[in-house]
Coordinates of C-alpha atoms and ligand atoms in Angstrom, one line a residue:
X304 CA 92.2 132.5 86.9
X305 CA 93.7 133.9 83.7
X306 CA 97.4 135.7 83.9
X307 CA 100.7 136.2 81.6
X308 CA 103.2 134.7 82.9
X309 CA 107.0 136.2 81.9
X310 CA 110.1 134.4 82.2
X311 CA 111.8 137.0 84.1
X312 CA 108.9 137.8 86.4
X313 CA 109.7 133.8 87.2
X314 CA 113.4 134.1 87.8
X315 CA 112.9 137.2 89.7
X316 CA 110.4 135.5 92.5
X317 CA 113.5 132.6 92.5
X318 CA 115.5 134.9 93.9
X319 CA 113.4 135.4 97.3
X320 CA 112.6 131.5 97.8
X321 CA 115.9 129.8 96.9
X322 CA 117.2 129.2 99.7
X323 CA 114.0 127.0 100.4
X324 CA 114.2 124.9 97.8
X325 CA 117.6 124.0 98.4
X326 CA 116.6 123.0 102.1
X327 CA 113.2 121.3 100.7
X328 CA 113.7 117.9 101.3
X329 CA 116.2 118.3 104.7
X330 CA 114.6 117.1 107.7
X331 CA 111.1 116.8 106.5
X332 CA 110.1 113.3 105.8
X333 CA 110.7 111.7 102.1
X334 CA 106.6 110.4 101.7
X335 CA 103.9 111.2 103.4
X336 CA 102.3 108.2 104.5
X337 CA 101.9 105.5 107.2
X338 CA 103.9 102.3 108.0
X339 CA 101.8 99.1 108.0
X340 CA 104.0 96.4 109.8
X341 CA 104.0 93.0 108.3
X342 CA 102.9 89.9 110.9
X343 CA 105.3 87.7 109.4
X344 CA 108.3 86.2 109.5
X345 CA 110.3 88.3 106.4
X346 CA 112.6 86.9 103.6
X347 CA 116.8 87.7 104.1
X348 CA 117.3 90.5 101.3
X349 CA 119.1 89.6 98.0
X350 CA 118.0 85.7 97.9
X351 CA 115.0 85.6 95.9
X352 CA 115.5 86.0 92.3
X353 CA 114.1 88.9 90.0
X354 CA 111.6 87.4 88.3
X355 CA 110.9 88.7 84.7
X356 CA 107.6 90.3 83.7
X357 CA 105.5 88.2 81.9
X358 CA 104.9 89.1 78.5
X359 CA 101.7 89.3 77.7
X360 CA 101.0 87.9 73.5
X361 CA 98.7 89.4 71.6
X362 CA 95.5 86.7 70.7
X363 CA 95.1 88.4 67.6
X364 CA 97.5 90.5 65.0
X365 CA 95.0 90.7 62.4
X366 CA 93.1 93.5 60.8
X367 CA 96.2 96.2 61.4
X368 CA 95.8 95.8 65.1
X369 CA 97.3 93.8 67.9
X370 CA 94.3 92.5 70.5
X371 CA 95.2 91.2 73.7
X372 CA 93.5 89.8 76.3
X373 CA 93.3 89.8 80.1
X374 CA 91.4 88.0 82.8
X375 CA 91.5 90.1 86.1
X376 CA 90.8 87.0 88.4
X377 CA 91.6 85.9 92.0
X378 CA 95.0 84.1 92.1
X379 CA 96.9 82.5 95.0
X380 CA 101.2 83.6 94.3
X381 CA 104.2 83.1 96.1
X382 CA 105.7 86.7 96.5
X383 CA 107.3 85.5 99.8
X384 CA 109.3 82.2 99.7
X385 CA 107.1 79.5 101.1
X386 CA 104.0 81.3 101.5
X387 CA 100.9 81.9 99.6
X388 CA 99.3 84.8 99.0
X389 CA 96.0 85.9 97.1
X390 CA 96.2 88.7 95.2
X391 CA 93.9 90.4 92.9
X392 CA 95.7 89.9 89.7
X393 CA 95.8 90.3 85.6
X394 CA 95.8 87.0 84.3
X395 CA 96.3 86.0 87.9
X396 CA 100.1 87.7 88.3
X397 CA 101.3 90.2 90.6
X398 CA 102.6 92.4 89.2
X399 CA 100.3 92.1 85.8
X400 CA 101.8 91.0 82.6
X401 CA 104.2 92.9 80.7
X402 CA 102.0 94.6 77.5
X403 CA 104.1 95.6 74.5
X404 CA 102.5 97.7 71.8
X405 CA 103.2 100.1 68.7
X406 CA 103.6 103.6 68.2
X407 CA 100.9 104.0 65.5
X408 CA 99.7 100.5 65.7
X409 CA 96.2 100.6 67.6
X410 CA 95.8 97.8 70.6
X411 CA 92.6 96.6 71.8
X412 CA 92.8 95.4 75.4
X413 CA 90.0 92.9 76.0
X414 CA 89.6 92.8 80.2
X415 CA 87.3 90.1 81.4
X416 CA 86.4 90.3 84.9
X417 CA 86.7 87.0 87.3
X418 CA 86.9 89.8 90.3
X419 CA 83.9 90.0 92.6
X420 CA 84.3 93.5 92.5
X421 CA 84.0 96.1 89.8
X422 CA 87.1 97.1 88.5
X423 CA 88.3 100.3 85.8
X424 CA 91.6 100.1 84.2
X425 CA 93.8 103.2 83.3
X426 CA 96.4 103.2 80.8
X427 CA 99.2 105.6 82.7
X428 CA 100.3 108.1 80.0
X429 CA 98.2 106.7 77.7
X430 CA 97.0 109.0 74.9
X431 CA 93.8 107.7 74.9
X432 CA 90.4 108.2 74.0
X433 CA 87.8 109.0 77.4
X434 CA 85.7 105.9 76.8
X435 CA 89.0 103.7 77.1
X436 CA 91.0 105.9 79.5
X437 CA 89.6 104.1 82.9
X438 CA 87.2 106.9 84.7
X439 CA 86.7 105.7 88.1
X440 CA 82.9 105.7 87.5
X441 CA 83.3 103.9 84.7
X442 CA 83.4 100.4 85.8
X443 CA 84.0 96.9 84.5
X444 CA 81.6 94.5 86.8
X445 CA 81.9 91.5 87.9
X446 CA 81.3 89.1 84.8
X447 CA 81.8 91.4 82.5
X448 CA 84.1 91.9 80.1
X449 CA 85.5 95.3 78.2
X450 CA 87.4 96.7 75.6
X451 CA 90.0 98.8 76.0
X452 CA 91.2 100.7 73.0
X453 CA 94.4 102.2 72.5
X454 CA 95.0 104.0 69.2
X455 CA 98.7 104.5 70.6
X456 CA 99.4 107.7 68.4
X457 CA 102.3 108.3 70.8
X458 CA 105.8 107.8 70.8
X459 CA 108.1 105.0 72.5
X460 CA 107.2 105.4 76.2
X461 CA 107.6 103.4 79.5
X462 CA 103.6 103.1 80.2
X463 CA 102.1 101.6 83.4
X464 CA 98.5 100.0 84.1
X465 CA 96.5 100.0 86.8
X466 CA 92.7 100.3 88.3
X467 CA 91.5 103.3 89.0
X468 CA 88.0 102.1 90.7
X469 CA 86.4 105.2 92.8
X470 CA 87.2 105.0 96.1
X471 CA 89.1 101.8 96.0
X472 CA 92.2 102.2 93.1
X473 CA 94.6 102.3 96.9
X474 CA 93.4 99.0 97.6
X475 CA 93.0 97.4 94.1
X476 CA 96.4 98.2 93.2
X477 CA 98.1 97.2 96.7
X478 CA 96.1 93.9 95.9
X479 CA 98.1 93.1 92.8
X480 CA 96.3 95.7 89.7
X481 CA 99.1 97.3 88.2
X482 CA 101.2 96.3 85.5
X483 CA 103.9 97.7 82.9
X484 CA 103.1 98.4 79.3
X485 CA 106.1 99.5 76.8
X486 CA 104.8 101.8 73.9
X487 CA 108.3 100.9 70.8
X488 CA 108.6 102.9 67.7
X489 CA 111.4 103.0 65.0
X490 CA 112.8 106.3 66.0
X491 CA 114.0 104.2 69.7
X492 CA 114.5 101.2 67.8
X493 CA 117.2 102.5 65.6
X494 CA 120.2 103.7 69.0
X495 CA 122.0 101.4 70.3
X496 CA 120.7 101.1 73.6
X497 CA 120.9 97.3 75.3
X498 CA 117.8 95.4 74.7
X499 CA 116.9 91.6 75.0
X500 CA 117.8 90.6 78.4
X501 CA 119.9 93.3 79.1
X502 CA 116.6 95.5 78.8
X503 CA 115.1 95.0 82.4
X504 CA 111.8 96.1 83.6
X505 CA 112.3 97.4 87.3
X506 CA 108.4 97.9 89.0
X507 CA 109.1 98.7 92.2
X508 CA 106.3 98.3 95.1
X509 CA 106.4 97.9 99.0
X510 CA 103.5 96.1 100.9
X511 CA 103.0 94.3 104.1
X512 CA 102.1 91.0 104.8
X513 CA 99.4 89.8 108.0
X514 CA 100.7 86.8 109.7
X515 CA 98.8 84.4 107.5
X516 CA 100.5 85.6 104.2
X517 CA 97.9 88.1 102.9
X518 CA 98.7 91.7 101.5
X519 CA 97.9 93.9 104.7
X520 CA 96.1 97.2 103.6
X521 CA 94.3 99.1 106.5
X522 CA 90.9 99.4 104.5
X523 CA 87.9 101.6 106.9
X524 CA 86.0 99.7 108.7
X525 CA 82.1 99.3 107.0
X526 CA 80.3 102.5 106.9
X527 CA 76.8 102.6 106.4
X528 CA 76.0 106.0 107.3
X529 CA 78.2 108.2 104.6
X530 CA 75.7 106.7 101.7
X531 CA 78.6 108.1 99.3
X532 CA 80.1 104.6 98.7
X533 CA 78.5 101.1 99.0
X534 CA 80.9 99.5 101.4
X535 CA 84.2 100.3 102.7
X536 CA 86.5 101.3 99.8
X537 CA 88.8 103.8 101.6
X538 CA 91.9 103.2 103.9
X539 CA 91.0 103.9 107.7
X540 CA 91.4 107.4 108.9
X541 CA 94.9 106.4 110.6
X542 CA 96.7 105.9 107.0
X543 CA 95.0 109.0 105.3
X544 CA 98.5 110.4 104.8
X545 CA 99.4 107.1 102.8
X546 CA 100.0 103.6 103.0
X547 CA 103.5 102.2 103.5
X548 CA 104.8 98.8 103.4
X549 CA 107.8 97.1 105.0
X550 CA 108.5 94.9 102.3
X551 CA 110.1 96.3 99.0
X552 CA 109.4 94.2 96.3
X553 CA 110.6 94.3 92.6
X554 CA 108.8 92.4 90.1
X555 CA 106.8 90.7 92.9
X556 CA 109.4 89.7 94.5
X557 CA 111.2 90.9 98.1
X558 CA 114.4 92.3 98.1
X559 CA 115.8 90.3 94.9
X560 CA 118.8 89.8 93.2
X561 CA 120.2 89.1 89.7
X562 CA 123.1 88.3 88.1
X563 CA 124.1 90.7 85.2
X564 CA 126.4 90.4 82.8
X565 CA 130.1 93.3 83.2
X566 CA 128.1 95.2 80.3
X567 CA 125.4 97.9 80.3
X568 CA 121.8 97.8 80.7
X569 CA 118.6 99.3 79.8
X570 CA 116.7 99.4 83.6
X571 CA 112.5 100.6 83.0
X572 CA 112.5 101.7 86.5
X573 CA 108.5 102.4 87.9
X574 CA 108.0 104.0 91.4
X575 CA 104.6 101.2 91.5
X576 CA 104.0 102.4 95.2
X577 CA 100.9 104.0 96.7
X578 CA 102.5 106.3 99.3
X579 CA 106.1 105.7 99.5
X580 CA 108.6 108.6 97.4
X581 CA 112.1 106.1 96.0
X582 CA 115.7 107.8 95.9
X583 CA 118.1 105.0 94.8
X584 CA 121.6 104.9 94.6
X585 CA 123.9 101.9 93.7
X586 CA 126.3 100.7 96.0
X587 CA 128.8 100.8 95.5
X588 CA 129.1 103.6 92.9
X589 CA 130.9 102.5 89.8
X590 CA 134.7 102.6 89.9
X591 CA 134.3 105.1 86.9
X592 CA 131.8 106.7 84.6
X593 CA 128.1 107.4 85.7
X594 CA 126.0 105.9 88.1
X595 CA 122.8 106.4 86.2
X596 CA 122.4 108.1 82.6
X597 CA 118.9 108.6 82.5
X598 CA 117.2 108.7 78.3
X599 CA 114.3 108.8 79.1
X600 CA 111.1 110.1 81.1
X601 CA 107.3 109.1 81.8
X602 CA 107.1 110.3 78.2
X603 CA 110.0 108.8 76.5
X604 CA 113.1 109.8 75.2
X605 CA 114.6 112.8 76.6
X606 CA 117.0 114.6 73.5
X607 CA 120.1 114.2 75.3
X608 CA 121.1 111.5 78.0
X609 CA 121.6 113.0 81.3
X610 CA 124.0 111.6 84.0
X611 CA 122.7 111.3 87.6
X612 CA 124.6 110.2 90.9
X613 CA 120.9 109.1 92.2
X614 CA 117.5 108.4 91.2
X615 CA 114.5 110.2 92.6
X616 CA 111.1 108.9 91.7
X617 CA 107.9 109.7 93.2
X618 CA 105.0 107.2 92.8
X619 CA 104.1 106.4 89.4
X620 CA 107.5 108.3 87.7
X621 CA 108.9 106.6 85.0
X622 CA 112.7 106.7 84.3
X623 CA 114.5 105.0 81.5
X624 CA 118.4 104.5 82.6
X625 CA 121.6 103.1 81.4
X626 CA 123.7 101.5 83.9
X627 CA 127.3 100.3 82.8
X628 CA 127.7 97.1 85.3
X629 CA 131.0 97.2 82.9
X630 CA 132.6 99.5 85.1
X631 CA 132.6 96.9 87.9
X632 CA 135.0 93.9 88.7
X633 CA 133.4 90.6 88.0
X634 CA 132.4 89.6 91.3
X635 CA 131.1 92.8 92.4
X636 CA 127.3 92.7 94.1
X637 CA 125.9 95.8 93.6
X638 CA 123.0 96.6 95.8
X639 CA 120.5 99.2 95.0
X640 CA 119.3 101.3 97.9
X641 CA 116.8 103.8 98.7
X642 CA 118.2 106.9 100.7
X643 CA 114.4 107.6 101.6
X644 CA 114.1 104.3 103.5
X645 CA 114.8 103.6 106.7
X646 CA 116.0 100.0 108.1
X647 CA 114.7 97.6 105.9
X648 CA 113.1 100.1 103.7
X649 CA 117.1 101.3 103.1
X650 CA 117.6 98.2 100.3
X651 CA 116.0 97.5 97.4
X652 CA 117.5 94.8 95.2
X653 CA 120.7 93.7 94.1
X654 CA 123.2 92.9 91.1
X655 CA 125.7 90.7 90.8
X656 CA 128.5 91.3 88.0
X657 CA 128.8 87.6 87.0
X658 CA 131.0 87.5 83.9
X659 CA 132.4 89.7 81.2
X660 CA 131.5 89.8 77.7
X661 CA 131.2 91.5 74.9
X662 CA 128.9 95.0 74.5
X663 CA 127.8 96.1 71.0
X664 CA 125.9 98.9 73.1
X665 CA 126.4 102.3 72.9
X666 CA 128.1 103.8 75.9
X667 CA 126.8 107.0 77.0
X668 CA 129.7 109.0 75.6
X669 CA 128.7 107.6 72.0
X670 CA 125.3 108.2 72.6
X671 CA 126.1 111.9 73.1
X672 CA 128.3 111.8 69.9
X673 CA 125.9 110.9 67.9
X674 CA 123.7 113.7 68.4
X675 CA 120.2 114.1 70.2
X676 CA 118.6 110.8 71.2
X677 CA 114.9 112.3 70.2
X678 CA 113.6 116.0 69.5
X679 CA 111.2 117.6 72.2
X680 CA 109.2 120.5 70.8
X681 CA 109.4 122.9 73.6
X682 CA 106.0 124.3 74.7
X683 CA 105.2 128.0 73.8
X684 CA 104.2 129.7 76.8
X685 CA 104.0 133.2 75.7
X686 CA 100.4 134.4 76.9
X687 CA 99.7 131.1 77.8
X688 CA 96.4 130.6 80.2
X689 CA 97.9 129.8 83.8
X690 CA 95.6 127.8 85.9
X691 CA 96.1 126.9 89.5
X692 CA 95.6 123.4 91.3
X693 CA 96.2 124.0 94.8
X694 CA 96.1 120.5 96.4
X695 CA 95.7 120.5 100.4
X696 CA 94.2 118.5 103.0
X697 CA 90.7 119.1 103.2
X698 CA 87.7 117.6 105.1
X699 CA 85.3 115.2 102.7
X700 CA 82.4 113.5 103.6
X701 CA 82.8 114.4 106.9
X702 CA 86.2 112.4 107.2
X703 CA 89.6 113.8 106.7
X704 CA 90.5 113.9 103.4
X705 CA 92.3 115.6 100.5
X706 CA 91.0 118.5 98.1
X707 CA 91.9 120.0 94.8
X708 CA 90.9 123.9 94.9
X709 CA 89.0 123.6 98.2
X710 CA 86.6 120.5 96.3
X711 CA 86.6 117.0 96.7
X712 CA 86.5 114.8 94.2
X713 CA 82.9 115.1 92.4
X714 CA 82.9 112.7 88.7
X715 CA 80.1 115.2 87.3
X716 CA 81.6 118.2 88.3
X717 CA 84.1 119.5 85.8
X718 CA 86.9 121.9 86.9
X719 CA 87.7 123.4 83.3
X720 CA 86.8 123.1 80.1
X721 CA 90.5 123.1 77.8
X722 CA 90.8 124.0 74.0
X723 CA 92.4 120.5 72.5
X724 CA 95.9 121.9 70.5
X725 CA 96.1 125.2 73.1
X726 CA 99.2 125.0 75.0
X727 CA 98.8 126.4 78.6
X728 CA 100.6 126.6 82.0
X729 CA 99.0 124.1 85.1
X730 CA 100.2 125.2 88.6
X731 CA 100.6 122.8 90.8
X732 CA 100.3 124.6 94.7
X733 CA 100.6 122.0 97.7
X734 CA 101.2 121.8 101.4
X735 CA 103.0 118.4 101.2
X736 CA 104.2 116.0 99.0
X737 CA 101.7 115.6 96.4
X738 CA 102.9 113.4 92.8
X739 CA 100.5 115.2 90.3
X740 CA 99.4 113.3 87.7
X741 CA 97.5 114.3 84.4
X742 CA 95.6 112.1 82.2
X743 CA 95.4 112.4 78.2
X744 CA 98.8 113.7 77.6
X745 CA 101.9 114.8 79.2
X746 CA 103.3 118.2 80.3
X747 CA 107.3 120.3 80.5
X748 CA 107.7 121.1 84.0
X749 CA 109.1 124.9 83.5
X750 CA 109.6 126.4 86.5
X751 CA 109.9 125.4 90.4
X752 CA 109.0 128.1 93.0
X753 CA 109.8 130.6 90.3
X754 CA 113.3 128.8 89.6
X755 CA 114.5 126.1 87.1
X756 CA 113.3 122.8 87.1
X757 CA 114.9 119.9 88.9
X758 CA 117.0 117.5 88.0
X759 CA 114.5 114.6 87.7
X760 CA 111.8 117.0 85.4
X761 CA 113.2 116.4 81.9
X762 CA 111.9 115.5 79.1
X763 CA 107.9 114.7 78.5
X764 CA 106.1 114.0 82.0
X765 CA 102.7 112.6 82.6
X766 CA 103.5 112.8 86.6
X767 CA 105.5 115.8 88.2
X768 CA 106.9 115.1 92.3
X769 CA 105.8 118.6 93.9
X770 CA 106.7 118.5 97.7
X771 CA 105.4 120.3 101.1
X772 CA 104.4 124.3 100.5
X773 CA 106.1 123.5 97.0
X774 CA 104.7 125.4 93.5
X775 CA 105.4 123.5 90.2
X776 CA 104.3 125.4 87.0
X777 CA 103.8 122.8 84.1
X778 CA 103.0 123.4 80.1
X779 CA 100.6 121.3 78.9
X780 CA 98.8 120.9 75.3
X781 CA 95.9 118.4 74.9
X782 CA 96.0 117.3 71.4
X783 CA 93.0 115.4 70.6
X784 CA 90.3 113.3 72.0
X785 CA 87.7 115.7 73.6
X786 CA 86.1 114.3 76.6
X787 CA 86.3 114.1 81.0
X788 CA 89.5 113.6 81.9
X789 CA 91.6 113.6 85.3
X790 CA 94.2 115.5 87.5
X791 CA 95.1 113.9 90.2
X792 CA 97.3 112.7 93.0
X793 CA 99.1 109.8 92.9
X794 CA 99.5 108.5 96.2
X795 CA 96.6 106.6 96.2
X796 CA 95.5 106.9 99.6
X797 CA 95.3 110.9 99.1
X798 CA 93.4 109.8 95.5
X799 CA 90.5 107.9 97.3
X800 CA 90.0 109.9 99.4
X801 CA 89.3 112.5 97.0
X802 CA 92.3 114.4 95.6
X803 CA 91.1 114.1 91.9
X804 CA 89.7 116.8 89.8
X805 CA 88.0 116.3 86.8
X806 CA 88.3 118.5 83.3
X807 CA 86.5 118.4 79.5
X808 CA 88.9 118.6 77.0
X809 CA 87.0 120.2 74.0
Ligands
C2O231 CU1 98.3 106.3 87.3 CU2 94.9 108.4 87.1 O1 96.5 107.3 87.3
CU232 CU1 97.1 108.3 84.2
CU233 CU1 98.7 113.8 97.7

C-alpha cells in the first residue's frame, strides 16, 4: 500500500485519539507474557555481586581487522549462590562475553559450535551484510564452525547478540545465547562521559529456576505430526503470550548489588528479556539533579542529552544513561526497581554510594553547554512510501500463534522488496504489546497514533515499544547491503511462533 503521508494530516488524527494514549498503559498489563515459577529456594536481593562482563580479546589484530573467537558450548555456572546450572553459553558464560569493536574497523567473529544443536547468531543493530546477519534458516551445526563478518560501517552504538535459530531463538537465548557488543568511534570518544569502571554494562534478564537448578522454559511437548519443525522448538501453547521469569538477573546474576563511587556513571542498560517490558526508577530519587540523562539510543548518541524521572525499555531496547550517584550521601543504597513488576519482580539491583572522590566527568549541564553530543540527520519523509505491518495474533500451523499482515512466518516468502538509500515510513499496527524490531539498519520513530513520539523514541532505533491497538509510524532508509532481511517481534515467544516477516533489500 502506497500513500503520502502529511504532517498535519498526522497531528490532525492526534487530536481524536489522545486521550488514549495518555491512558495506554493504565490498567492493562505492562508485558504480555506468562509467569514461569521457579522450584527453588531463591537468593535474598542485593547480596550477590554484579559481576562484570567478560571481555572478550580479539585472537587476532592483524591485517586491518580485529578477529575474535567464540565457542558456543555447554557450561555448568553458578547464577544462584550455591547452585549449578547448565546453560547454553558463548565461551561457556551466561550472559556471553562482552565484544568490543570499531566504527570503521571490520570484525570477524569466528563461532565454533560445541552445542548439540544448530545455532545462528544475529548481531542486534548490526549493519551487516545478509550472509553474516544470522537468518534463522541459516544455521551453524553442531561441529561446525562460522564466520561472522562485521564491516561495522556504523557509529558508536550499544549492540547486543544473540541466536536467532527458527523456532527455537525463545529457548536458546533463555538458555544463556545473548551477549553485549559495544560498537566505539572517535566522535564518542572525544565527551567526557565516565568510562573505565565507572562505564557499566547493565543486561538485564529474568528466568526461572526448576528445583534442581536448571533454567525452567516451558518448551511444547514433541510433536511429530506438524512436520514443520524437527522436534519441539516452540514454548507450549500455555506461554504463547510470553515467557516470564521470577528471578531478575543482571549480568547473570539475581538481584545484585555494587558499590559505586559518589560520582557519575555511564550505565549500558539492555532489556535482555524474552517477554517481560522494564520501567526502572532509582530509589530513592537523587536529592538533586536528574534521575536518568539518557545520551544515547539502540543507535547511539542521541544530539542532546535528555533527562528522564524513569526508564522504560521494552525487550531488546538499548539506553545509554548518566547517573550522578554524586548527588547522594555516602552511605546511601540505592535500589533500582521496576514499576512493571510485581513482588519480587518490583526490584532489580542495587547501588551502594561507598566513598567520594573526584569526577573529571562532564555533568549533564556541561554536556548541554558544550553543544550537541552527535548530529542525527533527520529522515525526509515528504512522499515517502508508507507501508503497514499490522502484527496480531493469528493461528499457525494449526497452533495459536502470531502473524505479521495475516502471514506467518515463511523464510522464502518475501514481504517487500526496498530500494537501498530510499527513505520510507514503516507502520507498525498491533493489538498488544508488540517490541518491533528491524534488521540492517535503524529507523526515527515520527509519529504515535497520529501524535508526537514518546519520550523513550529518540534518537536512532533498531527496536520501537508499540503497545495494545497502538500505531507507531517509523522512517527508515536501508543504506547498503542488498539481501533477505527481517522485521520482527521481539518477545521471543511471539517470534517463534512466527511473528517475523521477511524483506529483500535491493
Ligand atoms: Cu534481536 Cu532479529 O533480533
Ligand atoms: Cu536484529
Ligand atoms: Cu509480539
Amino acid at each position: 500500500m502506497t500513500s503520502r503521508l502529511s504532517r498535519r494530516g498526522l497531528l490532525g488524527l492526534a487530536l481524536g485519539t489522545g486521550a488514549g494514549i495518555a491512558l495506554g498503559g493504565c490498567g492493562a498489563p505492562s508485558s504480555t507474557g506468562e509467569l514461569v515459577r521457579s522450584g527453588i529456594r531463591l537468593p535474598r536481593a542485593f547480596e550477590t555481586p554484579l559481576p562484570s562482563l567478560e571481555p572478550l580479546r580479539p585472537v587476532s589484530t592483524s591485517g586491518g581487522r580485529d578477529l575474535f573467537e567464540v565457542t558456543q558450548r555447554h557450561a555448568e555456572v553458578e547464577i544462584l549462590p550455591g547452585v549449578r546450572t547448565p546453560v547454553l553459553g558463548y565461551n561457556g558464560t551466561f550472559p556471553g562475553p562482552l565484544v568490543e569493536t570499531h566504527s570503521g574497523r571490520e570484525a570477524v567473529v569466528r563461532h565454533v559450535n560445541e552445542l548439540d544443536v544448530p545455532v545462528s547468531v544475529h548481531l542486534h543493530g548490526g549493519h551487516t551484510p545478509a550472509d553474516s546477519d544470522g537468518y534463522p534458516t541459516d544455521l551453524v551445526h553442531p561441529g561446525d564452525t562460522r564466520e561472522y563478518v562485521y564491516p561495522m560501517r556504523q557509529r558508536a552504538s550499544t549492540l547486543w547478540y544473540h541466536d536467532h535459530r527458527m523456532d527455537f531463538t525463545g529457548e536458546q537465548v533463555y538458555r544463556g545465547l545473548f551477549g553485549m557488543h559495544l560498537v566505539r568511534d572517535a566522535e564518542e570518544d572525544a565527551l567526557p562521559l565516565p568510562g573505565g569502571h565507572r562505564e557499566v554494562p547493565l543486561v538485564i534478564v529474568d528466568r526461572a529456576f526448576d528445583e534442581d537448578g536448571r533454567l525452567a522454559y516451558p518448551s511444547a511437548p514433541m510433536d511429530h505430526s506438524s512436520g514443520h519443525h524437527e522436534t519441539n522448538g516452540w514454548v507450549d501453547d500455555a506461554h504463547v503470550e510470553g515467557v516470564l521469569g521470577d528471578v531478575m538477573l543482571v549480568n547473570g546474576a539475581p538481584w545484585p548489588v555494587r558499590e559505586v563511587d559518589a560520582a557519575r556513571y555511564r550505565l549500558r542498560v539492555l532489556n535482555g528479556c524474552n517477554a517481560r517490558r522494564l520501567d526502572l526508577v532509582l530509589d530513592p530519587p537523587p536529592p538533586s539533579g536528574a534521575m536518568f540523562t539518557q545520551i544515547g539510543s539502540d543507535g547511539g548518541l542521541l544530539e542532546q542529552p535528555v533527562d528522564h524521572d524513569h526508564l522504560k525499555l521494552a525487550q531488546a531496547e538499548r539506553f545509554d544513561v548518566l547517573v550522578d550517584f554524586g548527588a547522594y550521601p555516602v552511605g546511601t543504597r540505592v535500589t533500582v526497581r521496576n514499576r512493571f513488576g510485581e513482588g519480587r519482580m518490583r526490584d532489580v539491583m542495587r547501588f551502594v554510594v561507598a566513598r567520594k572522590v573526584a569526577d573529571e566527568s562532564a555533568s549533564a549541564e556541561e554536556l548541554r553547554s558544550r553543544g550537541p553530543l552527535s548530529t542525527i540527520e533527520p529522515l525526509d519523509t515528504t512522499n515517502a512510501r508508507v507501508r503497514e505491518w499490522r502484527l496480531v495474533r493469528g493461528e499457525v500451523h494449526g497452533r495459536p500463534g502470531w502473524v505479521i499482515n495475516g502471514k506467518a512466518f515463511d523464510p522464502e516468502e518475501m514481504h517487500a522488496t526496498v530500494p537501498l538509500g530510499e527513505v520510507e515510513v514503516w507502520r507498525f499496527l498491533t493489538d498488544l504489546h508488540h517490541p518491533v524490531h528491524v534488521h540492517l539498519d535503524p529507523f526515527q520513530v515520527i509519529s504515535r497514533r497520529g501524535g508526537i513520539p514518546g519520550d523513550f523514541d529518540r534518537g536512532w532505533k533498531d527496536t520501537v515499544d508499540v503497545g495494545p491497538a497502538d500505531r507507531v509510524d517509523v522512517a527508515i532508509r536501508f543504506n547498503d547491503y542488498a539481501g533477505r532481511y527481517l522485521l520482527h517481534c521481539h518477545n521471543l515467544e511471539h517470534e517463534d511462533r512466527m511473528m517475523m516477516a521477511a524483506f529483500a533489500t535491493t
